[in-house]
CSV table of C-alpha atoms in Angstrom, one decimal:
chain,number,residue,atom,x,y,z
A,1,UNK,CA,-8.1,14.3,19.2
A,2,UNK,CA,-4.9,13.0,17.5
A,3,UNK,CA,-2.4,13.9,20.5
A,4,UNK,CA,-4.9,12.0,23.0
A,5,UNK,CA,-5.1,8.9,21.0
A,6,UNK,CA,-1.4,8.9,20.3
A,7,UNK,CA,-0.6,9.5,23.9
A,8,UNK,CA,-2.9,6.6,24.9
A,9,UNK,CA,-1.5,4.0,22.3
A,10,UNK,CA,2.2,5.2,21.8
A,11,UNK,CA,3.2,3.8,25.4
A,12,UNK,CA,1.4,0.6,24.8
A,13,UNK,CA,3.2,-0.3,21.5
A,14,UNK,CA,5.9,-2.7,22.8
A,15,UNK,CA,3.8,-4.3,25.5
A,16,UNK,CA,1.4,-5.1,22.9
A,17,UNK,CA,3.8,-6.8,20.5
A,18,UNK,CA,5.6,-8.8,23.4
A,19,UNK,CA,2.3,-10.0,24.8
A,20,UNK,CA,1.4,-11.1,21.1
A,21,UNK,CA,4.8,-12.8,21.0
A,22,UNK,CA,6.2,-13.9,24.2
A,23,UNK,CA,9.0,-15.6,22.4
A,24,UNK,CA,10.6,-12.4,21.8
A,25,UNK,CA,10.8,-11.1,25.2
A,26,UNK,CA,14.1,-13.0,26.2
A,27,UNK,CA,16.1,-11.7,23.3
A,28,UNK,CA,15.7,-7.8,24.6
A,29,UNK,CA,18.7,-8.2,27.1
A,30,UNK,CA,21.2,-9.5,24.6
A,31,UNK,CA,20.2,-7.8,21.2
A,32,UNK,CA,21.7,-4.9,19.7
A,33,UNK,CA,19.8,-1.7,19.3
A,34,UNK,CA,18.1,-0.2,16.4
A,35,UNK,CA,20.3,2.9,16.7
A,36,UNK,CA,23.3,0.9,16.5
A,37,UNK,CA,22.2,-0.9,13.4
A,38,UNK,CA,21.5,2.6,11.7
A,39,UNK,CA,24.9,3.9,12.9
A,40,UNK,CA,26.7,0.9,11.0
A,41,UNK,CA,24.7,1.2,8.0
A,42,UNK,CA,25.3,5.0,7.6
A,43,UNK,CA,29.1,4.3,8.0
A,44,UNK,CA,29.2,2.0,4.9
A,45,UNK,CA,26.5,3.0,2.6
A,46,UNK,CA,27.9,4.0,-0.8
A,47,UNK,CA,25.0,6.6,-1.3
A,48,UNK,CA,26.0,8.5,1.6
A,49,UNK,CA,29.7,8.3,0.6
A,50,UNK,CA,28.9,9.8,-3.0
A,51,UNK,CA,26.9,12.6,-1.1
A,52,UNK,CA,29.9,13.3,1.2
A,53,UNK,CA,32.3,13.5,-2.1
A,54,UNK,CA,29.7,15.9,-3.5
A,55,UNK,CA,30.1,18.2,-0.4
A,56,UNK,CA,33.7,18.2,-0.5
A,57,UNK,CA,33.8,19.1,-4.2
A,58,UNK,CA,31.2,22.1,-3.6
A,59,UNK,CA,33.8,23.1,-0.7
A,60,UNK,CA,36.7,23.2,-3.2
A,61,UNK,CA,34.5,25.0,-5.6
A,62,UNK,CA,33.7,27.7,-3.1
A,63,UNK,CA,37.4,27.9,-2.2
A,64,UNK,CA,38.3,28.6,-5.8
A,65,UNK,CA,35.5,31.2,-6.4
A,66,UNK,CA,37.3,33.4,-3.6
A,67,UNK,CA,40.3,33.3,-5.9
A,68,UNK,CA,38.4,35.7,-8.2
A,69,UNK,CA,39.8,38.5,-5.9
A,70,UNK,CA,43.3,37.6,-6.4
A,71,UNK,CA,45.7,38.7,-9.3
A,72,UNK,CA,45.3,37.1,-12.8
A,73,UNK,CA,48.8,36.1,-14.0
A,74,UNK,CA,49.3,35.3,-17.8
A,75,UNK,CA,52.9,34.4,-19.3
A,76,UNK,CA,54.1,33.3,-22.7
A,77,UNK,CA,57.6,32.7,-24.0
A,78,UNK,CA,59.2,31.2,-27.1
A,79,UNK,CA,62.2,31.4,-29.4
A,80,UNK,CA,62.5,34.0,-32.2
A,81,UNK,CA,65.4,34.6,-34.6
A,82,UNK,CA,67.4,36.6,-32.3
A,83,UNK,CA,67.0,34.8,-29.2
A,84,UNK,CA,64.0,34.2,-26.6
A,85,UNK,CA,60.9,36.4,-26.3
A,86,UNK,CA,58.6,36.6,-23.6
A,87,UNK,CA,55.3,38.4,-22.2
A,88,UNK,CA,54.1,38.3,-18.6
A,89,UNK,CA,51.1,40.4,-17.6
A,90,UNK,CA,49.7,40.5,-14.0
A,91,UNK,CA,46.1,42.1,-13.7
A,92,UNK,CA,44.6,42.8,-10.2
A,93,UNK,CA,40.8,43.2,-10.3
A,94,UNK,CA,39.6,46.5,-8.8
A,95,UNK,CA,36.0,46.7,-9.5
A,96,UNK,CA,33.8,43.9,-11.5
A,97,UNK,CA,30.3,45.3,-10.3
A,98,UNK,CA,29.6,42.3,-7.9
A,99,UNK,CA,30.4,39.6,-10.4
A,100,UNK,CA,32.9,38.0,-7.8
A,101,UNK,CA,30.7,38.2,-4.9
A,102,UNK,CA,27.9,36.7,-6.9
A,103,UNK,CA,29.9,33.7,-7.8
A,104,UNK,CA,30.9,33.2,-4.5
A,105,UNK,CA,27.4,33.6,-3.0
A,106,UNK,CA,26.4,31.1,-5.7
A,107,UNK,CA,29.0,28.5,-4.6
A,108,UNK,CA,28.2,28.9,-1.0
A,109,UNK,CA,24.6,28.4,-1.7
A,110,UNK,CA,25.5,25.2,-3.8
A,111,UNK,CA,27.5,23.9,-0.8
A,112,UNK,CA,24.8,24.4,1.5
A,113,UNK,CA,22.4,22.6,-1.0
A,114,UNK,CA,24.9,19.6,-1.1
A,115,UNK,CA,24.9,19.6,2.8
A,116,UNK,CA,21.1,19.3,2.8
A,117,UNK,CA,21.3,16.5,0.0
A,118,UNK,CA,23.6,14.8,2.4
A,119,UNK,CA,21.2,14.9,5.3
A,120,UNK,CA,18.5,13.7,2.9
A,121,UNK,CA,20.5,10.6,1.8
A,122,UNK,CA,21.3,10.0,5.3
A,123,UNK,CA,17.7,9.8,6.3
A,124,UNK,CA,16.8,8.0,3.3
A,125,UNK,CA,19.4,5.2,4.2
A,126,UNK,CA,18.3,5.4,7.9
A,127,UNK,CA,14.8,4.8,6.8
A,128,UNK,CA,15.6,1.7,4.8
A,129,UNK,CA,17.5,0.2,7.6
A,130,UNK,CA,14.6,0.9,10.0
A,131,UNK,CA,12.0,-0.5,7.5
A,132,UNK,CA,14.2,-3.7,7.1
A,133,UNK,CA,14.4,-3.9,10.8
A,134,UNK,CA,10.5,-3.7,11.3
A,135,UNK,CA,9.8,-6.1,8.6
A,136,UNK,CA,12.1,-8.8,10.3
A,137,UNK,CA,10.4,-8.1,13.8
A,138,UNK,CA,6.9,-8.2,12.1
A,139,UNK,CA,7.5,-11.3,10.1
A,140,UNK,CA,9.1,-13.2,13.2
A,141,UNK,CA,6.3,-12.1,15.3
A,142,UNK,CA,3.8,-13.2,12.8
A,143,UNK,CA,5.5,-16.6,12.5
A,144,UNK,CA,5.3,-17.0,16.3
A,145,UNK,CA,1.9,-16.3,16.2
A,146,UNK,CA,1.1,-18.7,13.5
A,147,UNK,CA,3.0,-21.5,15.3
A,148,UNK,CA,0.8,-21.1,18.2
A,149,UNK,CA,-2.4,-21.0,15.9
A,150,UNK,CA,-1.1,-24.0,14.2
A,151,UNK,CA,-0.6,-26.0,17.6
A,152,UNK,CA,-4.2,-25.1,18.5
A,153,UNK,CA,-5.6,-26.3,15.5
A,154,UNK,CA,-3.5,-29.4,15.8
A,155,UNK,CA,-5.7,-29.9,19.1
A,156,UNK,CA,-8.9,-29.4,17.2
A,157,UNK,CA,-7.5,-31.8,14.5
A,158,UNK,CA,-6.9,-34.4,17.4
A,159,UNK,CA,-10.4,-34.0,18.5
A,160,UNK,CA,-12.0,-34.1,15.2
A,161,UNK,CA,-9.9,-37.5,14.3
A,162,UNK,CA,-11.3,-39.0,17.6
A,163,UNK,CA,-14.8,-38.2,16.8
A,164,UNK,CA,-14.3,-39.8,13.3
A,165,UNK,CA,-12.8,-43.0,14.8
A,166,UNK,CA,-15.7,-43.3,17.7
A,167,UNK,CA,-17.9,-42.7,14.6
A,168,UNK,CA,-19.6,-39.5,16.4
A,169,UNK,CA,-18.8,-37.5,13.0
A,170,UNK,CA,-17.9,-38.2,9.5
A,171,UNK,CA,-14.6,-37.3,7.8
A,172,UNK,CA,-16.1,-33.8,7.0
A,173,UNK,CA,-15.0,-32.5,10.1
A,174,UNK,CA,-11.5,-33.6,10.0
A,175,UNK,CA,-11.6,-32.2,6.4
A,176,UNK,CA,-12.4,-28.8,7.6
A,177,UNK,CA,-9.7,-28.7,10.1
A,178,UNK,CA,-7.2,-30.0,7.5
A,179,UNK,CA,-8.2,-27.2,5.2
A,180,UNK,CA,-7.6,-24.7,8.1
A,181,UNK,CA,-4.2,-25.9,8.4
A,182,UNK,CA,-3.4,-26.1,4.9
A,183,UNK,CA,-4.3,-22.4,4.7
A,184,UNK,CA,-2.1,-21.6,7.6
A,185,UNK,CA,0.7,-23.5,6.0
A,186,UNK,CA,0.2,-21.3,3.0
A,187,UNK,CA,0.3,-18.2,5.1
A,188,UNK,CA,3.6,-19.5,6.6
A,189,UNK,CA,5.3,-20.0,3.2
A,190,UNK,CA,4.3,-16.5,2.4
A,191,UNK,CA,5.6,-15.0,5.7
A,192,UNK,CA,8.9,-17.1,5.5
A,193,UNK,CA,9.4,-15.6,2.1
A,194,UNK,CA,8.7,-12.2,3.1
A,195,UNK,CA,11.2,-12.7,6.2
A,196,UNK,CA,14.1,-14.0,3.9
A,197,UNK,CA,13.5,-10.8,1.8
A,198,UNK,CA,13.9,-8.6,4.6
A,199,UNK,CA,16.8,-10.5,6.2
A,200,UNK,CA,18.6,-10.1,2.7
A,201,UNK,CA,17.8,-6.3,2.7
A,202,UNK,CA,18.9,-6.0,6.3
A,203,UNK,CA,22.5,-8.1,5.6
A,204,UNK,CA,23.0,-5.8,2.5
A,205,UNK,CA,22.4,-2.6,4.6
A,206,UNK,CA,23.9,-3.3,7.8
A,207,UNK,CA,26.5,-6.3,6.7
A,208,UNK,CA,25.5,-8.2,10.2
A,209,UNK,CA,23.3,-11.0,11.1
A,210,UNK,CA,19.6,-10.0,12.2
A,211,UNK,CA,20.0,-11.6,15.6
A,212,UNK,CA,17.8,-10.4,18.7
A,213,UNK,CA,15.9,-7.6,16.7
A,214,UNK,CA,13.1,-5.9,19.0
A,215,UNK,CA,11.1,-2.9,19.0
A,216,UNK,CA,12.4,0.2,20.4
A,217,UNK,CA,11.8,0.6,24.3
A,218,UNK,CA,10.6,4.0,23.6
A,219,UNK,CA,8.4,4.6,20.5
A,220,UNK,CA,9.1,8.1,18.7
A,221,UNK,CA,6.4,10.6,18.9
A,222,UNK,CA,7.5,12.9,15.9
A,223,UNK,CA,3.7,13.0,14.6
A,224,UNK,CA,2.3,14.1,17.8
A,225,UNK,CA,5.0,16.9,17.9
A,226,UNK,CA,4.1,18.5,14.6
A,227,UNK,CA,0.4,17.8,15.0
A,228,UNK,CA,0.0,21.0,17.0
A,229,UNK,CA,-1.1,24.4,15.3
A,230,UNK,CA,1.9,25.8,13.4
A,231,UNK,CA,4.2,23.0,14.4
A,232,UNK,CA,4.0,21.2,10.8
A,233,UNK,CA,4.9,24.5,9.0
A,234,UNK,CA,7.8,25.3,11.1
A,235,UNK,CA,9.1,21.7,11.0
A,236,UNK,CA,8.7,21.7,7.0
A,237,UNK,CA,10.8,25.0,7.1
A,238,UNK,CA,13.4,23.4,8.8
A,239,UNK,CA,13.6,20.1,6.8
A,240,UNK,CA,16.6,19.2,4.7
A,241,UNK,CA,14.1,18.4,1.8
A,242,UNK,CA,12.7,21.9,1.7
A,243,UNK,CA,16.0,23.6,2.5
A,244,UNK,CA,17.4,21.6,-0.5
A,245,UNK,CA,15.0,23.3,-2.8
A,246,UNK,CA,14.9,26.6,-1.2
A,247,UNK,CA,18.6,27.0,-1.5
A,248,UNK,CA,18.2,26.5,-5.3
A,249,UNK,CA,16.5,29.8,-5.3
A,250,UNK,CA,19.5,31.5,-3.7
A,251,UNK,CA,21.7,29.5,-6.3
A,252,UNK,CA,19.6,31.1,-9.0
A,253,UNK,CA,19.5,34.5,-7.6
A,254,UNK,CA,23.4,34.6,-7.4
A,255,UNK,CA,23.3,33.6,-10.9
A,256,UNK,CA,21.0,36.5,-12.0
A,257,UNK,CA,23.4,39.0,-10.2
A,258,UNK,CA,26.6,37.6,-12.0
A,259,UNK,CA,24.8,37.6,-15.4
A,260,UNK,CA,23.8,41.2,-14.7
A,261,UNK,CA,27.5,42.3,-13.8
A,262,UNK,CA,29.0,40.1,-16.5
A,263,UNK,CA,27.5,42.7,-19.1
A,264,UNK,CA,29.8,45.5,-18.1
A,265,UNK,CA,33.8,45.8,-18.2
A,266,UNK,CA,35.9,45.1,-15.4
A,267,UNK,CA,38.2,47.6,-13.8
A,268,UNK,CA,41.7,46.1,-13.5
A,269,UNK,CA,45.0,47.3,-12.6
A,270,UNK,CA,47.4,45.9,-15.3
A,271,UNK,CA,51.2,45.5,-15.4
A,272,UNK,CA,53.3,43.5,-17.8
A,273,UNK,CA,56.9,43.0,-18.9
A,274,UNK,CA,57.8,41.7,-22.3
A,275,UNK,CA,60.7,41.1,-24.6
A,276,UNK,CA,59.8,41.0,-28.4
A,277,UNK,CA,61.6,41.1,-31.4
A,278,UNK,CA,61.5,44.6,-33.4
A,279,UNK,CA,63.4,44.9,-36.5
A,280,UNK,CA,65.6,42.1,-35.9
A,281,UNK,CA,66.6,43.2,-32.4
A,282,UNK,CA,65.1,41.9,-29.0
A,283,UNK,CA,63.4,44.9,-27.3
A,284,UNK,CA,62.4,44.9,-23.5
A,285,UNK,CA,59.5,46.7,-22.6
A,286,UNK,CA,57.3,47.2,-19.5
A,287,UNK,CA,53.9,48.8,-18.7
A,288,UNK,CA,51.3,49.6,-15.9
A,289,UNK,CA,48.1,51.2,-15.7
A,290,UNK,CA,44.3,50.9,-15.1
A,291,UNK,CA,42.3,49.3,-17.7
A,292,UNK,CA,38.7,48.3,-18.5
A,293,UNK,CA,38.3,44.6,-19.7
A,294,UNK,CA,35.3,43.2,-21.1
A,295,UNK,CA,34.8,39.4,-21.5
A,296,UNK,CA,34.1,38.0,-24.9
A,297,UNK,CA,30.6,38.1,-26.1
A,298,UNK,CA,28.8,36.4,-29.0
A,299,UNK,CA,25.9,38.3,-30.4
A,300,UNK,CA,23.2,39.4,-27.7
A,301,UNK,CA,23.9,36.6,-25.3
A,302,UNK,CA,25.4,38.8,-22.6
A,303,UNK,CA,22.1,40.5,-22.9
A,304,UNK,CA,20.0,37.6,-22.7
A,305,UNK,CA,21.7,36.0,-20.2
A,306,UNK,CA,20.0,38.0,-17.2
A,307,UNK,CA,16.7,37.0,-18.5
A,308,UNK,CA,17.6,33.5,-18.7
A,309,UNK,CA,18.8,33.5,-15.1
A,310,UNK,CA,15.8,35.2,-13.9
A,311,UNK,CA,13.6,32.4,-15.4
A,312,UNK,CA,15.9,29.8,-13.5
A,313,UNK,CA,15.1,31.7,-10.5
A,314,UNK,CA,11.3,31.6,-10.9
A,315,UNK,CA,11.4,28.0,-11.8
A,316,UNK,CA,13.4,27.2,-8.5
A,317,UNK,CA,10.9,29.3,-6.6
A,318,UNK,CA,8.0,27.3,-7.7
A,319,UNK,CA,10.0,24.1,-7.1
A,320,UNK,CA,10.5,25.2,-3.5
A,321,UNK,CA,6.7,25.9,-3.0
A,322,UNK,CA,6.0,22.5,-4.5
A,323,UNK,CA,8.4,20.7,-2.3
A,324,UNK,CA,6.7,22.5,0.9
A,325,UNK,CA,3.2,21.5,-0.5
A,326,UNK,CA,4.4,17.9,-0.9
A,327,UNK,CA,5.9,17.7,2.5
A,328,UNK,CA,2.8,19.3,4.0
A,329,UNK,CA,0.5,16.6,2.4
A,330,UNK,CA,2.7,13.7,3.0
A,331,UNK,CA,3.4,14.4,6.6
A,332,UNK,CA,-0.5,15.4,7.0
A,333,UNK,CA,-1.5,12.1,5.6
A,334,UNK,CA,0.7,10.3,8.0
A,335,UNK,CA,-0.9,12.4,11.0
A,336,UNK,CA,-4.4,11.2,9.7
A,337,UNK,CA,-3.1,7.7,9.3
A,338,UNK,CA,-1.5,7.6,12.6
A,339,UNK,CA,-5.0,8.7,14.4
A,340,UNK,CA,-7.0,6.0,12.5
A,341,UNK,CA,-4.3,3.3,13.1
A,342,UNK,CA,-4.3,3.8,16.9
A,343,UNK,CA,-8.2,3.5,16.9
A,344,UNK,CA,-7.9,0.2,14.9
A,345,UNK,CA,-5.1,-1.2,17.3
A,346,UNK,CA,-7.4,-0.7,20.3
A,347,UNK,CA,-10.4,-2.2,18.5
A,348,UNK,CA,-8.3,-5.1,17.3
A,349,UNK,CA,-7.0,-5.8,20.8
A,350,UNK,CA,-10.7,-5.9,22.1
A,351,UNK,CA,-11.7,-8.0,19.2
A,352,UNK,CA,-8.7,-10.6,20.0
A,353,UNK,CA,-9.8,-10.7,23.5
A,354,UNK,CA,-13.5,-11.3,22.8
A,355,UNK,CA,-12.4,-13.9,20.2
A,356,UNK,CA,-10.2,-15.6,22.8
A,357,UNK,CA,-12.8,-15.8,25.2
A,358,UNK,CA,-15.5,-16.9,22.7
A,359,UNK,CA,-13.1,-19.7,21.7
A,360,UNK,CA,-12.6,-21.0,25.0
A,361,UNK,CA,-16.5,-20.9,25.7
A,362,UNK,CA,-17.0,-22.9,22.5
A,363,UNK,CA,-14.3,-25.5,23.7
A,364,UNK,CA,-16.4,-26.1,26.8
A,365,UNK,CA,-19.8,-26.2,24.7
A,366,UNK,CA,-18.1,-28.6,22.3
A,367,UNK,CA,-17.4,-31.0,25.3
A,368,UNK,CA,-21.2,-31.2,25.9
A,369,UNK,CA,-22.2,-31.6,22.4
A,370,UNK,CA,-23.5,-28.0,21.9
A,371,UNK,CA,-21.0,-26.8,19.2
A,372,UNK,CA,-19.3,-28.7,16.4
A,373,UNK,CA,-15.7,-28.7,15.0
A,374,UNK,CA,-16.5,-25.9,12.5
A,375,UNK,CA,-17.3,-23.6,15.3
A,376,UNK,CA,-14.0,-24.3,16.7
A,377,UNK,CA,-12.1,-23.7,13.9
A,378,UNK,CA,-13.8,-20.6,13.0
A,379,UNK,CA,-13.2,-18.9,16.2
A,380,UNK,CA,-9.8,-20.0,16.4
A,381,UNK,CA,-9.1,-18.6,12.9
A,382,UNK,CA,-10.7,-15.4,13.8
A,383,UNK,CA,-8.7,-15.0,17.1
A,384,UNK,CA,-5.4,-15.6,15.2
A,385,UNK,CA,-6.4,-13.0,12.5
A,386,UNK,CA,-7.2,-10.4,15.1
A,387,UNK,CA,-3.8,-11.1,17.0
A,388,UNK,CA,-2.0,-11.0,13.6
A,389,UNK,CA,-3.7,-7.8,12.4
A,390,UNK,CA,-3.0,-6.1,15.7
A,391,UNK,CA,0.8,-6.9,15.5
A,392,UNK,CA,0.8,-5.7,11.9
A,393,UNK,CA,-0.7,-2.4,12.9
A,394,UNK,CA,1.4,-1.9,15.9
A,395,UNK,CA,4.5,-1.9,13.7
A,396,UNK,CA,2.7,-0.1,11.0
A,397,UNK,CA,2.2,2.8,13.5
A,398,UNK,CA,5.9,2.8,14.4
A,399,UNK,CA,6.6,3.0,10.4
A,400,UNK,CA,4.3,6.2,10.3
A,401,UNK,CA,6.6,7.6,13.0
A,402,UNK,CA,9.9,6.8,11.4
A,403,UNK,CA,8.8,7.9,7.8
A,404,UNK,CA,7.4,11.3,9.1
A,405,UNK,CA,11.0,11.6,10.9
A,406,UNK,CA,12.9,10.9,7.5
A,407,UNK,CA,10.6,13.4,5.9
A,408,UNK,CA,11.2,16.1,8.2
A,409,UNK,CA,15.1,15.6,8.6
A,410,UNK,CA,14.6,14.1,12.3
A,411,UNK,CA,15.4,10.6,11.8
A,412,UNK,CA,19.2,10.6,11.5
A,413,UNK,CA,19.7,12.7,14.5
A,414,UNK,CA,17.3,10.5,16.3
A,415,UNK,CA,19.2,7.3,15.5
A,416,UNK,CA,22.5,8.3,15.8
A,417,UNK,CA,22.1,10.1,19.3
A,418,UNK,CA,23.0,13.6,18.0
A,419,UNK,CA,21.2,16.7,19.7
A,420,UNK,CA,17.6,16.2,18.0
A,421,UNK,CA,16.2,19.4,16.3
A,422,UNK,CA,13.0,20.5,17.3
A,423,UNK,CA,10.7,20.8,14.4
A,424,UNK,CA,11.4,24.0,12.5
A,425,UNK,CA,14.9,24.4,13.9
A,426,UNK,CA,18.0,24.0,12.2
A,427,UNK,CA,21.7,24.7,13.4
């Protein structure tokens, strides 16, 4: 049912909006695209730059962790009474019970986690730009509809004033029209304020004027693709939000293995040369051999650390499960909202058409004295409200698609032209 409704309505989204506001149509040929705006915003947003720096930091930490396999060099030197003494020691790790491997695995998982976080941040920024774009289109379209509504009310007002001047009616008829006009002007002020806010957000995110904005020619169909059996679970498993949480389990698991290995002494091949003062004379000495080295331990902390890390692993596992549940609930809600919104769009389209027909009929009946001004005002207002709500829902349905794409990590690839992942797949 969801897929059938989505298929029927998705192809009509842009047509419905342009039909509701014909003044937007000429701007389509010269306007920039939503994808271009998103790409521009992604290139300059500071949150993305922070996330990229964190990825670079994690990369260096992984490279440094690999140095655990290399020799450890320590050296000291200083003057003594009879000259200069020194001590140089080189230790090559031979066996460490998997401690170095565990540290490397942990840093590798942290790097993957930061990369997933970068994807999350990029999708969040892209969604902010998309939301601002849709807000501007919505507010401008609503204002265009309102201009047409006020024009029609002006025609009704002229008829009411003519009736008052001809003494066919009293001032109450003109007062009813003036009340409707005042209400519409109040709506205009609210919409203008919303538009200014959206323009400010867009300028901050994209750093360019919001000229010629329009709806995408091909609306996304993310919700339809994940509404199939099993598709949502696969999409969640591949989403960066879930991968970020799941990688926390890998980080904690590597911490458990590192803590277990740290309880045992390392086996090193050590060699050293030294020159030290003995009995007032500087004596040269050297040594080489295999030795066990145990890290400094305070009390029973080395024995307690593995249990601490195991508890962290359990917490990370529960956090990953909670993230999966939250994603399933959020996207599931979007799927259900999409179906109901599609049905409401169809109903409002019929309502707007019927209201327009009744309004025209009332106009004809008014000319022969079978209707009064109040009837014309009511039907004009109902027709305007139906058109306004229809436009609002068409854009709201687009929002649902883009929000679902952001939740599943598909928004940035979809906007930047990268190869779009199918739900559940991740390179």
